[in-house]
PDB file of C-alpha atoms in Angstrom:
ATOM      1  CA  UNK O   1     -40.281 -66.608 -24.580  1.00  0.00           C
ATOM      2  CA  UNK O   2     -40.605 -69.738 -27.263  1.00  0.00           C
ATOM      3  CA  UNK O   3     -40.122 -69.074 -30.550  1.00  0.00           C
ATOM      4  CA  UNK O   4     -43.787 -69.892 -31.342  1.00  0.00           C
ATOM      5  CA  UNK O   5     -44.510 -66.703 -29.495  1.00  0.00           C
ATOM      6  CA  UNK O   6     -42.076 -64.588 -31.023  1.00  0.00           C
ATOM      7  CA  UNK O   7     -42.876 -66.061 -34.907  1.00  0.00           C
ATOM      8  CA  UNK O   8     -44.720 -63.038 -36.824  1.00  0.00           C
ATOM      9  CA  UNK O   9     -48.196 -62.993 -37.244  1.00  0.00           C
ATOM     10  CA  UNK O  10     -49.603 -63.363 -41.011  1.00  0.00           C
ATOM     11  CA  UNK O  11     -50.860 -60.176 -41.975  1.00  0.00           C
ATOM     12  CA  UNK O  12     -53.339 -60.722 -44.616  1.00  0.00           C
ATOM     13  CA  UNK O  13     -54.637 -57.378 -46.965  1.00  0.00           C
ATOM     14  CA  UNK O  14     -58.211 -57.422 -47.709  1.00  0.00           C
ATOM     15  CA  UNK O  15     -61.529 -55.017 -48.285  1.00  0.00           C
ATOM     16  CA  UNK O  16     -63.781 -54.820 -44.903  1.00  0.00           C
ATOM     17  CA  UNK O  17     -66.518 -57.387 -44.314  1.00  0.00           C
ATOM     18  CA  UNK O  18     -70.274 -57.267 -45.920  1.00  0.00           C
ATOM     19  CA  UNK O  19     -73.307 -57.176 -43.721  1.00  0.00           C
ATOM     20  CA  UNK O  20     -73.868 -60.818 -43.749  1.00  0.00           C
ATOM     21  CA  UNK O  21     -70.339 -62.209 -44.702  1.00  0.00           C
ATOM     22  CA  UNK O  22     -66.624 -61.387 -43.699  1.00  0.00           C
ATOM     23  CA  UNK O  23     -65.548 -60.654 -47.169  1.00  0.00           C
ATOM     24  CA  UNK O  24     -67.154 -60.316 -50.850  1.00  0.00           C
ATOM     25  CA  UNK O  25     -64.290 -62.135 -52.005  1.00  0.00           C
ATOM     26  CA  UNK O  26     -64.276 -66.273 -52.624  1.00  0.00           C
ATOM     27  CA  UNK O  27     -60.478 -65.660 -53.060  1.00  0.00           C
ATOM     28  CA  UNK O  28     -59.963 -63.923 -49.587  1.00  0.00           C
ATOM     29  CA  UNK O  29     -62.671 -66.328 -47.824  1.00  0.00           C
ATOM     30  CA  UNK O  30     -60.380 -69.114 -49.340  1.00  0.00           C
ATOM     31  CA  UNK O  31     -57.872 -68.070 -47.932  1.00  0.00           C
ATOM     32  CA  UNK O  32     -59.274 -67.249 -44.140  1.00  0.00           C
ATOM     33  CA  UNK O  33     -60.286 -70.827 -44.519  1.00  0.00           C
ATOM     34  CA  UNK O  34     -56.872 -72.293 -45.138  1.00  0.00           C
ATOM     35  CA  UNK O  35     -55.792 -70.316 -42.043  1.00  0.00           C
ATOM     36  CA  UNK O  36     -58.475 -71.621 -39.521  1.00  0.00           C
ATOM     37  CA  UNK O  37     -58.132 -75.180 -40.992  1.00  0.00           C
ATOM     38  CA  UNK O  38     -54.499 -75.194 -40.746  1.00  0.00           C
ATOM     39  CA  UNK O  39     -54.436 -73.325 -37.650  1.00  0.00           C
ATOM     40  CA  UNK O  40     -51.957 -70.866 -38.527  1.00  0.00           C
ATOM     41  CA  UNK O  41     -52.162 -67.546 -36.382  1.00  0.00           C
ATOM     42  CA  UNK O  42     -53.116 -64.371 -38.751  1.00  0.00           C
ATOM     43  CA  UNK O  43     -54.027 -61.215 -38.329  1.00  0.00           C
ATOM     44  CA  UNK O  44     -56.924 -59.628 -40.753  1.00  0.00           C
ATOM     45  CA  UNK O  45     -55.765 -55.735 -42.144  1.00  0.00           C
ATOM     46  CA  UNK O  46     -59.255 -54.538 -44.164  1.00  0.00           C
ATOM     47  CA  UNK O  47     -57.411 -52.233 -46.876  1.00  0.00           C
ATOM     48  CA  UNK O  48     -58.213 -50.732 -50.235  1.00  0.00           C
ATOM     49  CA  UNK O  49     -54.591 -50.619 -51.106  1.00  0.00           C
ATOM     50  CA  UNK O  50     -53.737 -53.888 -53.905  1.00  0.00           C
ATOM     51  CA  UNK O  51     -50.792 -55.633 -53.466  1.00  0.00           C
ATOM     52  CA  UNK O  52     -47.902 -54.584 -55.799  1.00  0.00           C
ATOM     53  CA  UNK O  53     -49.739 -57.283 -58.684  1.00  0.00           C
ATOM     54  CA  UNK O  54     -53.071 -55.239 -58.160  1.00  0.00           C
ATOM     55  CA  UNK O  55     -54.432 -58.334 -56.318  1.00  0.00           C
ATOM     56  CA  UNK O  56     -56.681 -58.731 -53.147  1.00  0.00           C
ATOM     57  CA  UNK O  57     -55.668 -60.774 -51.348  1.00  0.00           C
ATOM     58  CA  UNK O  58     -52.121 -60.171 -50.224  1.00  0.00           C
ATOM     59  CA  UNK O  59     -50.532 -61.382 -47.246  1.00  0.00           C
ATOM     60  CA  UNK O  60     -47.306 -59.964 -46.052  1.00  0.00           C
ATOM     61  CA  UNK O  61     -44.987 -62.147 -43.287  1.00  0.00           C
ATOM     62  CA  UNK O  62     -41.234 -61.154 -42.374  1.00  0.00           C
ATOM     63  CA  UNK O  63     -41.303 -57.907 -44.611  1.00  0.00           C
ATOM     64  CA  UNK O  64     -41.909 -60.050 -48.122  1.00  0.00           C
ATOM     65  CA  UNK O  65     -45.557 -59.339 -49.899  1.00  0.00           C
ATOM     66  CA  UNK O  66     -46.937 -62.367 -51.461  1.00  0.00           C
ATOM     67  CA  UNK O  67     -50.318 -62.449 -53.881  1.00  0.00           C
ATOM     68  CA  UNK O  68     -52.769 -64.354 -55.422  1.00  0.00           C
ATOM     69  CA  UNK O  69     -54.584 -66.775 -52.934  1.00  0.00           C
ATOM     70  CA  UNK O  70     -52.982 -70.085 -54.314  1.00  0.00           C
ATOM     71  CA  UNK O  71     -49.101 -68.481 -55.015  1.00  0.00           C
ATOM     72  CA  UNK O  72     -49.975 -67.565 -51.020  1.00  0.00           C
ATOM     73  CA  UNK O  73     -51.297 -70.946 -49.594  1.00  0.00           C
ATOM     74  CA  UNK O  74     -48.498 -72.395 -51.461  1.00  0.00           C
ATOM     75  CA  UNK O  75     -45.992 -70.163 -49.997  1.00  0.00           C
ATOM     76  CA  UNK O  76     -47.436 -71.299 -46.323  1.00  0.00           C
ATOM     77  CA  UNK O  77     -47.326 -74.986 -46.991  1.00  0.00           C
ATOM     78  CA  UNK O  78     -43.972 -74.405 -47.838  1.00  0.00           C
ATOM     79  CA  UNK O  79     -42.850 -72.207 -45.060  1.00  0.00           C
ATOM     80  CA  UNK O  80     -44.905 -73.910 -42.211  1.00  0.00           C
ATOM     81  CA  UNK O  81     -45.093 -77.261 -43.446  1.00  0.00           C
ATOM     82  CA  UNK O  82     -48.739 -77.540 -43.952  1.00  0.00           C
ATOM     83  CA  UNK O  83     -50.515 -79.274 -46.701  1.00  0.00           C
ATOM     84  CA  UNK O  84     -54.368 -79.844 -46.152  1.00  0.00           C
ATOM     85  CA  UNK O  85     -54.118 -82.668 -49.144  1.00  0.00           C
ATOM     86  CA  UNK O  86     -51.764 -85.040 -47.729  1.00  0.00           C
ATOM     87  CA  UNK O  87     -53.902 -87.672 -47.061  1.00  0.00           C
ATOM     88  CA  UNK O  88     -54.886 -87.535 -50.478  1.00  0.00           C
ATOM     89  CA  UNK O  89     -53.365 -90.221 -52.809  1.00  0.00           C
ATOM     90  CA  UNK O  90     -52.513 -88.301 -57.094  1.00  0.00           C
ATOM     91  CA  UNK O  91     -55.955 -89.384 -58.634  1.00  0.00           C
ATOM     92  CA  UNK O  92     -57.623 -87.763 -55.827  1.00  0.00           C
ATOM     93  CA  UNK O  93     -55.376 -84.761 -56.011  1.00  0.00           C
ATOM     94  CA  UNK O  94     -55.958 -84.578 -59.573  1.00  0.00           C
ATOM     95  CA  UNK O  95     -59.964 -84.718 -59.149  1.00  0.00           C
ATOM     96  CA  UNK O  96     -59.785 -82.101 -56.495  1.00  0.00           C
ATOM     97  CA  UNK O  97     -57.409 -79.874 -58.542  1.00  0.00           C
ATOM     98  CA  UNK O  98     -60.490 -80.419 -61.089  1.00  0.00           C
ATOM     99  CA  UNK O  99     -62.521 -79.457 -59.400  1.00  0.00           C
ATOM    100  CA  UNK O 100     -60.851 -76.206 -58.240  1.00  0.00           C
ATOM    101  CA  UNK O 101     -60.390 -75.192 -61.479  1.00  0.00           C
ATOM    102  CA  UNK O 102     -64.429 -75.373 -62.052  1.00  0.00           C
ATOM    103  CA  UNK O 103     -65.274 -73.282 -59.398  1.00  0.00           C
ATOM    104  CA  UNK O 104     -61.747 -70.589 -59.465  1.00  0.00           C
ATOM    105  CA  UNK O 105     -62.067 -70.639 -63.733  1.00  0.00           C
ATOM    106  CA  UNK O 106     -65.604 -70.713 -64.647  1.00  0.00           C
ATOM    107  CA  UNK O 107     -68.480 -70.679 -61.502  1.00  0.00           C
ATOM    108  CA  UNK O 108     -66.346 -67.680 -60.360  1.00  0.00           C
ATOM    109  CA  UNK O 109     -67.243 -65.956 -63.544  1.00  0.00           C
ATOM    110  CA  UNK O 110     -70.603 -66.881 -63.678  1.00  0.00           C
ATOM    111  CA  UNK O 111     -71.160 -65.118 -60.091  1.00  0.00           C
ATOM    112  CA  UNK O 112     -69.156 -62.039 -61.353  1.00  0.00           C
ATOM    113  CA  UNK O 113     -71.542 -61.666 -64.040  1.00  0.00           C
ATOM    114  CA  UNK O 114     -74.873 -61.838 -61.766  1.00  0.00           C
ATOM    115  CA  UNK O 115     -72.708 -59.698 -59.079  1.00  0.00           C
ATOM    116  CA  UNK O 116     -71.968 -56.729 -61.974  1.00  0.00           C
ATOM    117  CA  UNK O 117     -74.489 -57.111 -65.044  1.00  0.00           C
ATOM    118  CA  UNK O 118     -77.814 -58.979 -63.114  1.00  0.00           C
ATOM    119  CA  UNK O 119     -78.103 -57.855 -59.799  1.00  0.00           C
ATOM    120  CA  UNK O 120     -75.560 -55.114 -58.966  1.00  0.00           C
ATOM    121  CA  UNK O 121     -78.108 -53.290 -56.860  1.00  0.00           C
ATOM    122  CA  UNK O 122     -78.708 -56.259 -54.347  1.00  0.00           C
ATOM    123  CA  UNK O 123     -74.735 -57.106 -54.354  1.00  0.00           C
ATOM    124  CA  UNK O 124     -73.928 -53.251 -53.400  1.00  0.00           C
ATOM    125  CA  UNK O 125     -76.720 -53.733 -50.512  1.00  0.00           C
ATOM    126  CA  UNK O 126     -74.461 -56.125 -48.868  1.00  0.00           C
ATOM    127  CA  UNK O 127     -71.622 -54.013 -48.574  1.00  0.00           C
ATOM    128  CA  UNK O 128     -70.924 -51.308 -45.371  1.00  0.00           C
ATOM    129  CA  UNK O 129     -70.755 -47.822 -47.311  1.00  0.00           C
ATOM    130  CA  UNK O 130     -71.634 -44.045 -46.147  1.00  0.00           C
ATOM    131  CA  UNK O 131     -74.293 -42.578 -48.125  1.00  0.00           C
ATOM    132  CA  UNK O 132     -72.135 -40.733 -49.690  1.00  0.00           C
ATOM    133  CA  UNK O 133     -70.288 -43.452 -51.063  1.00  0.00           C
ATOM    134  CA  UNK O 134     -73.512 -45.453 -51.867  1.00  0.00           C
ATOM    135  CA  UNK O 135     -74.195 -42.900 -53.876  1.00  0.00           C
ATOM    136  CA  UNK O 136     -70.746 -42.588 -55.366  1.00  0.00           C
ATOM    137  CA  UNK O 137     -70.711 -46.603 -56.170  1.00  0.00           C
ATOM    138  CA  UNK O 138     -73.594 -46.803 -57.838  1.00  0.00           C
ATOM    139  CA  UNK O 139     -72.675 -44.109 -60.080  1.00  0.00           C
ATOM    140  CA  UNK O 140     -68.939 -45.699 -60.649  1.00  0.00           C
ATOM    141  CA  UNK O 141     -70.598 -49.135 -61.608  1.00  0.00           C
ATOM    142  CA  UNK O 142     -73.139 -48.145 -64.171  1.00  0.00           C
ATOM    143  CA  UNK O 143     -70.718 -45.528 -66.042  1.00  0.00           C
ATOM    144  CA  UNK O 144     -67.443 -47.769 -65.618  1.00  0.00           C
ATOM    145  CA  UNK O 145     -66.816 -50.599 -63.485  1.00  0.00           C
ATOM    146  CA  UNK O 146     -69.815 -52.405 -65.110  1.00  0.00           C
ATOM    147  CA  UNK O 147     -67.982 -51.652 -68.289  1.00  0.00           C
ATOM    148  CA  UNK O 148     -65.094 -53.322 -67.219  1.00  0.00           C
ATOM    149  CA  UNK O 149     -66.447 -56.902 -65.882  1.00  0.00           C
ATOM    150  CA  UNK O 150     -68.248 -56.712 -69.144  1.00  0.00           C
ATOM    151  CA  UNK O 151     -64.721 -56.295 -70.696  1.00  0.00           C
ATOM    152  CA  UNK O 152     -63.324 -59.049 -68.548  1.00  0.00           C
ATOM    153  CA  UNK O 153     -66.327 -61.700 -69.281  1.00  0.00           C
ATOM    154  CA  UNK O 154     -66.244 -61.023 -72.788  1.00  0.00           C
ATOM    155  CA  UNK O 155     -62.158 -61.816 -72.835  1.00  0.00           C
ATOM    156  CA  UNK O 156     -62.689 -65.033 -70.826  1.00  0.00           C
ATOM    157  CA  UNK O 157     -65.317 -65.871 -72.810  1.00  0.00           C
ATOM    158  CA  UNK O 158     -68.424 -66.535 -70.825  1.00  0.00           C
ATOM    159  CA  UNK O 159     -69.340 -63.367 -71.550  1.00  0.00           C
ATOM    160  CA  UNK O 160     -70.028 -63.638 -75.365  1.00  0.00           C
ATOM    161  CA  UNK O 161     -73.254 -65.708 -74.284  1.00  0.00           C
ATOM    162  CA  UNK O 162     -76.692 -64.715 -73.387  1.00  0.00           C
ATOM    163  CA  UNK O 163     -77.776 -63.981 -69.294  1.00  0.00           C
ATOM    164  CA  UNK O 164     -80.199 -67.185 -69.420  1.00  0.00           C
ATOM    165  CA  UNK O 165     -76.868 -69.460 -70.749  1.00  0.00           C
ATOM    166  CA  UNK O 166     -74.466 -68.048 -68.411  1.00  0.00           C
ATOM    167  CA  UNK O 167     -77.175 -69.401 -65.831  1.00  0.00           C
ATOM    168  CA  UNK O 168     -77.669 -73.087 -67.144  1.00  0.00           C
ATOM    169  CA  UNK O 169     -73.566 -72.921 -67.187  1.00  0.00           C
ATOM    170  CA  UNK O 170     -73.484 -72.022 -63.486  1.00  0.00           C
ATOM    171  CA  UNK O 171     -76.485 -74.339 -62.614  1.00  0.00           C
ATOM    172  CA  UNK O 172     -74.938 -77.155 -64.229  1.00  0.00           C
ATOM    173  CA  UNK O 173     -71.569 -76.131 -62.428  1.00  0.00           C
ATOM    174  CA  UNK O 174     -73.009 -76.084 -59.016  1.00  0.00           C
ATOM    175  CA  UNK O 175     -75.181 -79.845 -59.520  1.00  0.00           C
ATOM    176  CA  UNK O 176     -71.718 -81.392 -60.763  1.00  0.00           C
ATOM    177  CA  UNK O 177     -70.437 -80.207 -57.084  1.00  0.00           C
ATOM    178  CA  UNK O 178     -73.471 -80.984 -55.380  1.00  0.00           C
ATOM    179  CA  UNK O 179     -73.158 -84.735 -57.497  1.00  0.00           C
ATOM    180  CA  UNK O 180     -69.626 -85.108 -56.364  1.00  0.00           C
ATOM    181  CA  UNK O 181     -70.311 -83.970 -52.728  1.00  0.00           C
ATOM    182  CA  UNK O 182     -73.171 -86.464 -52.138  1.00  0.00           C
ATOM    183  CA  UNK O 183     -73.390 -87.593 -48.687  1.00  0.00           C
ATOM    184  CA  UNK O 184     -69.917 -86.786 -47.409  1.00  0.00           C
ATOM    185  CA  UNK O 185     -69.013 -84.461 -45.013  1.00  0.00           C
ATOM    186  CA  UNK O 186     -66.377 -82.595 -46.993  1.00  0.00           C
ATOM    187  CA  UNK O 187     -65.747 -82.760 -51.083  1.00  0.00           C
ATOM    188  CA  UNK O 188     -62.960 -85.375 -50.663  1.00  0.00           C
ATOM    189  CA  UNK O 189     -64.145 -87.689 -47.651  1.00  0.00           C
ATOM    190  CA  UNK O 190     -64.498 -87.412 -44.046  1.00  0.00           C
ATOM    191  CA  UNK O 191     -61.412 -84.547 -43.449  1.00  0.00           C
ATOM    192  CA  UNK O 192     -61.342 -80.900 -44.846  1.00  0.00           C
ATOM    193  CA  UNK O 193     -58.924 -80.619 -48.099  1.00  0.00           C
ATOM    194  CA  UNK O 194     -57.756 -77.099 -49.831  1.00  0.00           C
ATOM    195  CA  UNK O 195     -61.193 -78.173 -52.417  1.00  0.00           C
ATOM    196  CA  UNK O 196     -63.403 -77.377 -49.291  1.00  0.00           C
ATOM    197  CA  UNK O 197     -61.343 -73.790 -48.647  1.00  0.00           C
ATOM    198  CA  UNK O 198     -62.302 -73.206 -52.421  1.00  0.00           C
ATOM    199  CA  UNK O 199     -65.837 -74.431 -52.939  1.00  0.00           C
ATOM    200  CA  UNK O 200     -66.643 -72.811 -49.806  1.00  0.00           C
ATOM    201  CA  UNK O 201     -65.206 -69.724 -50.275  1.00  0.00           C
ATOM    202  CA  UNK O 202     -67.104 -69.663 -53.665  1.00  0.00           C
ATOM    203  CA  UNK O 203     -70.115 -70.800 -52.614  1.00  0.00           C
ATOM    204  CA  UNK O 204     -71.321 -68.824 -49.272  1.00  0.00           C
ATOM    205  CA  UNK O 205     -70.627 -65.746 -51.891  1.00  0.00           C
ATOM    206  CA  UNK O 206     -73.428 -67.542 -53.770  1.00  0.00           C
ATOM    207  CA  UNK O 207     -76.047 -67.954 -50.447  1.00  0.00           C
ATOM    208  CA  UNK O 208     -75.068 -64.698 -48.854  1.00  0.00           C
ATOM    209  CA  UNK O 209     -73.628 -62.212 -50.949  1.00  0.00           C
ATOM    210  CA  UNK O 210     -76.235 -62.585 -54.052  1.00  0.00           C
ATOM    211  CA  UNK O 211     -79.585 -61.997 -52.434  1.00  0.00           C
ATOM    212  CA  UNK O 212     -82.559 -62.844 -54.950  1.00  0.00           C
ATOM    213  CA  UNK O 213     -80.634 -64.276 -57.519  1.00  0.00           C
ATOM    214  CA  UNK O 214     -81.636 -67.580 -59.762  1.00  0.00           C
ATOM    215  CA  UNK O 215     -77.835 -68.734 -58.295  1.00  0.00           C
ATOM    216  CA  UNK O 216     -78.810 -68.299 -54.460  1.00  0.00           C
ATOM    217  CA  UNK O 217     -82.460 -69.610 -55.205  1.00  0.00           C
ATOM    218  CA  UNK O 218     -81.485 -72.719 -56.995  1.00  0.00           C
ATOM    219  CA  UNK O 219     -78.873 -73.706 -54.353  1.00  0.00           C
ATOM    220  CA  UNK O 220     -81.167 -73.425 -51.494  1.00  0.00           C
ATOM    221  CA  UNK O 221     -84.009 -75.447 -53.281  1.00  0.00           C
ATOM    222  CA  UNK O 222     -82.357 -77.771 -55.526  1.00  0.00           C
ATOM    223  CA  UNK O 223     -78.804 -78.078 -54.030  1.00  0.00           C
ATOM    224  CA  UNK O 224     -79.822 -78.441 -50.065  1.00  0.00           C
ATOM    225  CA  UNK O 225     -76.533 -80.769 -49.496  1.00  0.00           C
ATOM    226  CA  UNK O 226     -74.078 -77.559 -50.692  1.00  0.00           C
ATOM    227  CA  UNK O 227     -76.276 -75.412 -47.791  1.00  0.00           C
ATOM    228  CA  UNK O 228     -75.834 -78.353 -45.269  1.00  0.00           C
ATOM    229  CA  UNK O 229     -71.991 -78.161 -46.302  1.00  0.00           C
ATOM    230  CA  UNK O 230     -71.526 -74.465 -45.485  1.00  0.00           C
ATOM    231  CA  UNK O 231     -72.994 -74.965 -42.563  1.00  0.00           C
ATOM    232  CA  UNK O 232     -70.864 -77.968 -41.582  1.00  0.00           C
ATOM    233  CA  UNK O 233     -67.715 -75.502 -42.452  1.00  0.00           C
ATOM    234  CA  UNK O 234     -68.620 -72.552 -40.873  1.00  0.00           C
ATOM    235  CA  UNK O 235     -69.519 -74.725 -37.459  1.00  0.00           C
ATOM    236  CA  UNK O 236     -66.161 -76.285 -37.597  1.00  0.00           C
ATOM    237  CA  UNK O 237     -64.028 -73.394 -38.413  1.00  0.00           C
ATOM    238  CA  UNK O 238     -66.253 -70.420 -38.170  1.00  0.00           C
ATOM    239  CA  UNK O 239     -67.729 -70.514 -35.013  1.00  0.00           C
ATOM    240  CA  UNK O 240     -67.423 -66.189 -34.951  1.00  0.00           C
ATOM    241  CA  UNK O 241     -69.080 -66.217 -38.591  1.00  0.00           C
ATOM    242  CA  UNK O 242     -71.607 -63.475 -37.043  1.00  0.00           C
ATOM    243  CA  UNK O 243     -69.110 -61.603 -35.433  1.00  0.00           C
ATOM    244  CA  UNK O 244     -66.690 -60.960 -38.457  1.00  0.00           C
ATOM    245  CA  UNK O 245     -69.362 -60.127 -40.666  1.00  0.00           C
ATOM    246  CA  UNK O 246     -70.049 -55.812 -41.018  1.00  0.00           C
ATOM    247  CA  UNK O 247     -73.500 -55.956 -39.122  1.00  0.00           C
ATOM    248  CA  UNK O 248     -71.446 -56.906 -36.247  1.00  0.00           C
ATOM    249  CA  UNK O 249     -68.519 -54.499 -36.216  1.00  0.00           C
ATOM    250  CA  UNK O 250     -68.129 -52.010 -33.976  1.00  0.00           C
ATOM    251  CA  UNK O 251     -68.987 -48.580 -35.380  1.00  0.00           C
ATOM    252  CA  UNK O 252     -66.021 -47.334 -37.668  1.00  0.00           C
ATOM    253  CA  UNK O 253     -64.432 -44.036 -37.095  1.00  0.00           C
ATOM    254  CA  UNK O 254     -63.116 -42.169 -40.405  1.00  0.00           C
ATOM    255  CA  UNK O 255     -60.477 -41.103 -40.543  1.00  0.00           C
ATOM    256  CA  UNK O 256     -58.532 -38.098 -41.627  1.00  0.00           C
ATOM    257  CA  UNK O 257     -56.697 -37.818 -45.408  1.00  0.00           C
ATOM    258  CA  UNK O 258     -52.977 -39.296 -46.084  1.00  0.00           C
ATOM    259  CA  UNK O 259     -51.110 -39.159 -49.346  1.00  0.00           C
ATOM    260  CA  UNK O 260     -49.322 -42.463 -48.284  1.00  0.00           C
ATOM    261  CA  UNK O 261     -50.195 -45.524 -50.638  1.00  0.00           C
ATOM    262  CA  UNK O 262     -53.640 -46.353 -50.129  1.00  0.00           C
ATOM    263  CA  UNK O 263     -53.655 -45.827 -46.443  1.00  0.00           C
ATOM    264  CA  UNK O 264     -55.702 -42.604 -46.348  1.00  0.00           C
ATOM    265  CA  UNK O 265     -58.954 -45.249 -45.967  1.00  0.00           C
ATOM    266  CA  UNK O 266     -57.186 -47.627 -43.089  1.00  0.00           C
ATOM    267  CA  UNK O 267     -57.985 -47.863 -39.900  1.00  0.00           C
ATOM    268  CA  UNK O 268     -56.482 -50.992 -38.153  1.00  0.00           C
ATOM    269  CA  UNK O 269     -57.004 -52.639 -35.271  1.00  0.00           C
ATOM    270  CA  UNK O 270     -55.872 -56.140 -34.436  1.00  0.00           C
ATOM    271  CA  UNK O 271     -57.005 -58.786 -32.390  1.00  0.00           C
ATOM    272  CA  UNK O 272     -54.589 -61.444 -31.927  1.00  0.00           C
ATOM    273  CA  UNK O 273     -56.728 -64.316 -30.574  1.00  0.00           C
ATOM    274  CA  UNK O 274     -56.507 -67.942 -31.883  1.00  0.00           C
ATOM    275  CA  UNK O 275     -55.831 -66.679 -35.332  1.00  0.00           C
ATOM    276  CA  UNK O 276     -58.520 -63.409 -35.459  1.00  0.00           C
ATOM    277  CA  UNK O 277     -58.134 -60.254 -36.047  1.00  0.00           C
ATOM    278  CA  UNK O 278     -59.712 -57.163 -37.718  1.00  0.00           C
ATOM    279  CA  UNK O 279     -58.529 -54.512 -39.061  1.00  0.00           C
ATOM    280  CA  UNK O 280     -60.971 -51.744 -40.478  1.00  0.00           C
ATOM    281  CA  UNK O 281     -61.097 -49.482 -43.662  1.00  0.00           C
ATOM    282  CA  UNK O 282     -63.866 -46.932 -44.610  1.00  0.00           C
ATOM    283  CA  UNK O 283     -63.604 -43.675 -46.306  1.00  0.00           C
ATOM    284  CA  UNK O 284     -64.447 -39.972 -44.774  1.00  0.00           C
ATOM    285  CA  UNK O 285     -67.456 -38.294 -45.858  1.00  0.00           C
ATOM    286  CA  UNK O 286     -65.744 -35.835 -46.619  1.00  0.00           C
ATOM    287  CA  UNK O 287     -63.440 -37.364 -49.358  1.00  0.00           C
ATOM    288  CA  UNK O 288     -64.103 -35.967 -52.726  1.00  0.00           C
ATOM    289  CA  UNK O 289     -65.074 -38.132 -55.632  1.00  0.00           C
ATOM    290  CA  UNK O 290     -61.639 -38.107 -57.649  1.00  0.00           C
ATOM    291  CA  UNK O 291     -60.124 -39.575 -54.157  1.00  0.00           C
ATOM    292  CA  UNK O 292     -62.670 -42.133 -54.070  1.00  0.00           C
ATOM    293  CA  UNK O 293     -62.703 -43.418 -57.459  1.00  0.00           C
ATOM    294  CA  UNK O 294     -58.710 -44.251 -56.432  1.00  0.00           C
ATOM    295  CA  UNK O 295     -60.147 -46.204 -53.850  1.00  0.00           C
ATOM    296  CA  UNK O 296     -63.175 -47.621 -55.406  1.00  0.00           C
ATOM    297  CA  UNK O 297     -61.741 -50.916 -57.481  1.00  0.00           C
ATOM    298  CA  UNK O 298     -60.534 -52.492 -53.963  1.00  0.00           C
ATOM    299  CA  UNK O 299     -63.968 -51.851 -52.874  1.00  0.00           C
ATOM    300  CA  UNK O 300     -65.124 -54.167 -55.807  1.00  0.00           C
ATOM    301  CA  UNK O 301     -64.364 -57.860 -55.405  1.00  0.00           C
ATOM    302  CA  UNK O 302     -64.106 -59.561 -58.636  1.00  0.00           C
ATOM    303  CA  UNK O 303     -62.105 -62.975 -58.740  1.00  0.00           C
ATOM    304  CA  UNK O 304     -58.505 -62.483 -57.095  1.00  0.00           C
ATOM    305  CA  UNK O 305     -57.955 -59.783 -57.570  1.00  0.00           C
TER     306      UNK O 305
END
């Protein structure tokens, strides 16, 4: 046996898939990206249990737990020697670096606040729940969780403005990377960089995961070259877009309690094909609310965390 077929898969920690997307997260859908552009095999565990920094997503590879998407695709350039920028010379490093930090410090935010002040209802429509913990969610959000996004806007600052200048930031946030893009294929020419793992990750959370909003309406009326561009990225690297996404999951089975570290909600099963795999996590009925609320911030993707 090589040693290409004994190497370890990545095992990367993240919450299960929404209805029409494989994760709520532009941090963990950054991430999946890196993977299927660099071609590095993977295999998907859908957890509520945080990494030991409180952070979705984790990955863990030869026993050692690494967070925080970029600490992680910086890890794997380093370990596999991958590095989806090399062909960029340091001005266009430094523009796409810029350009990061506009959509992981600032767009992000502006989606967080339509996800937990504007439109929570639609968001939590996306996601795979029981009833039961439908019912549960909705209650956690408007008598805490909502509380604590508004917390976390109002220390980063966004959140000390009005809803209708939060928008124009966003808007004006999303035409600067529909400017940039133009014509091109990808942000930084004709090849995929790590700015197309980022912008898309942020931006299908934008078309799919924020049904109704002014964010997902603008984008598909104003911004048609940012649609084209998902679509161009999911062709190329997500041909099985459909099938990771919840709709398409097989039926989940709960499963019984456990007092171990945020496994009680995991169920995992792995497919090890050309970098896939799933791994499933959904809570019993029968799990009482002070259980649940445990659970419930993994269920809520914010930025990375």
């Amino acid at each position: 046996m090589s040693e290409a077929e004994t190497e370890p898969l990545i095992a990367i920690y993240y919450a299960a898939p929404t209805l029409l997307a494989p994760t709520a997260s532009p941090f963990v859908l950054k991430l999946l990206t890196y993977l299927r552009m660099t071609g590095l095999k993977y295999k998907s565990v859908h957890t509520l249990k945080m990494s030991s920094k409180g952070k979705h997503p984790f990955i863990v590879y030869k026993g050692k737990e690494i967070a925080d998407s970029t600490l992680i695709i910086q890890f794997l350039n380093n370990e596999f020697n991958k590095d989806l920028n090399t062909s960029l010379n340091a001005v266009e490093r430094a523009t796409s670096l810029a350009f990061q930090r506009l959509c992981e410090e600032n767009l992000v935010w502006c989606v967080v606040h339509d996800r937990w002040i504007v439109n929570t209802d639609a968001f939590l429509g996306q996601l795979e729940m029981s009833n039961m913990m439908k019912k549960f969610m909705s209650f956690y959000v408007s008598v805490r969780f909502r509380r604590v996004q508004q917390a976390n806007l109002h220390g980063h600052g966004i959140g000390r403005h009005s809803d209708e200048e939060i928008l124009q930031i966003g808007k004006r946030d999303l035409t600067a990377l529909s400017n940039f893009l133009a014509d091109k294929d990808f942000f930084m020419g004709s090849e995929p960089t790590l700015l197309d793992c980022t912008s898309f990750g942020l931006l299908e959370q934008i078309i799919e995961c924020l049904p109704g909003s002014e964010y997902e309406q603008f984008i598909k009326e104003k911004l048609p070259n940012l649609v084209a561009y998902t679509e161009r990225i999911k062709e190329k690297f997500w041909s099985d877009w459909k099938e990771q996404c919840a709709q398409k999951k097989a039926k989940h089975v709960n499963q019984p309690k456990s007092d171990k570290e945020g496994e009680t909600l995991e169920k995992v099963k792995v497919e090890g094909q050309n970098g896939s795999g799933d791994a499933y996590a959904k809570s019993s009925e029968e799990e009482d609310a002070t259980v649940q609320e445990k659970k419930t911030t993994g269920m809520l993707p914010v930025t990375d965390s």
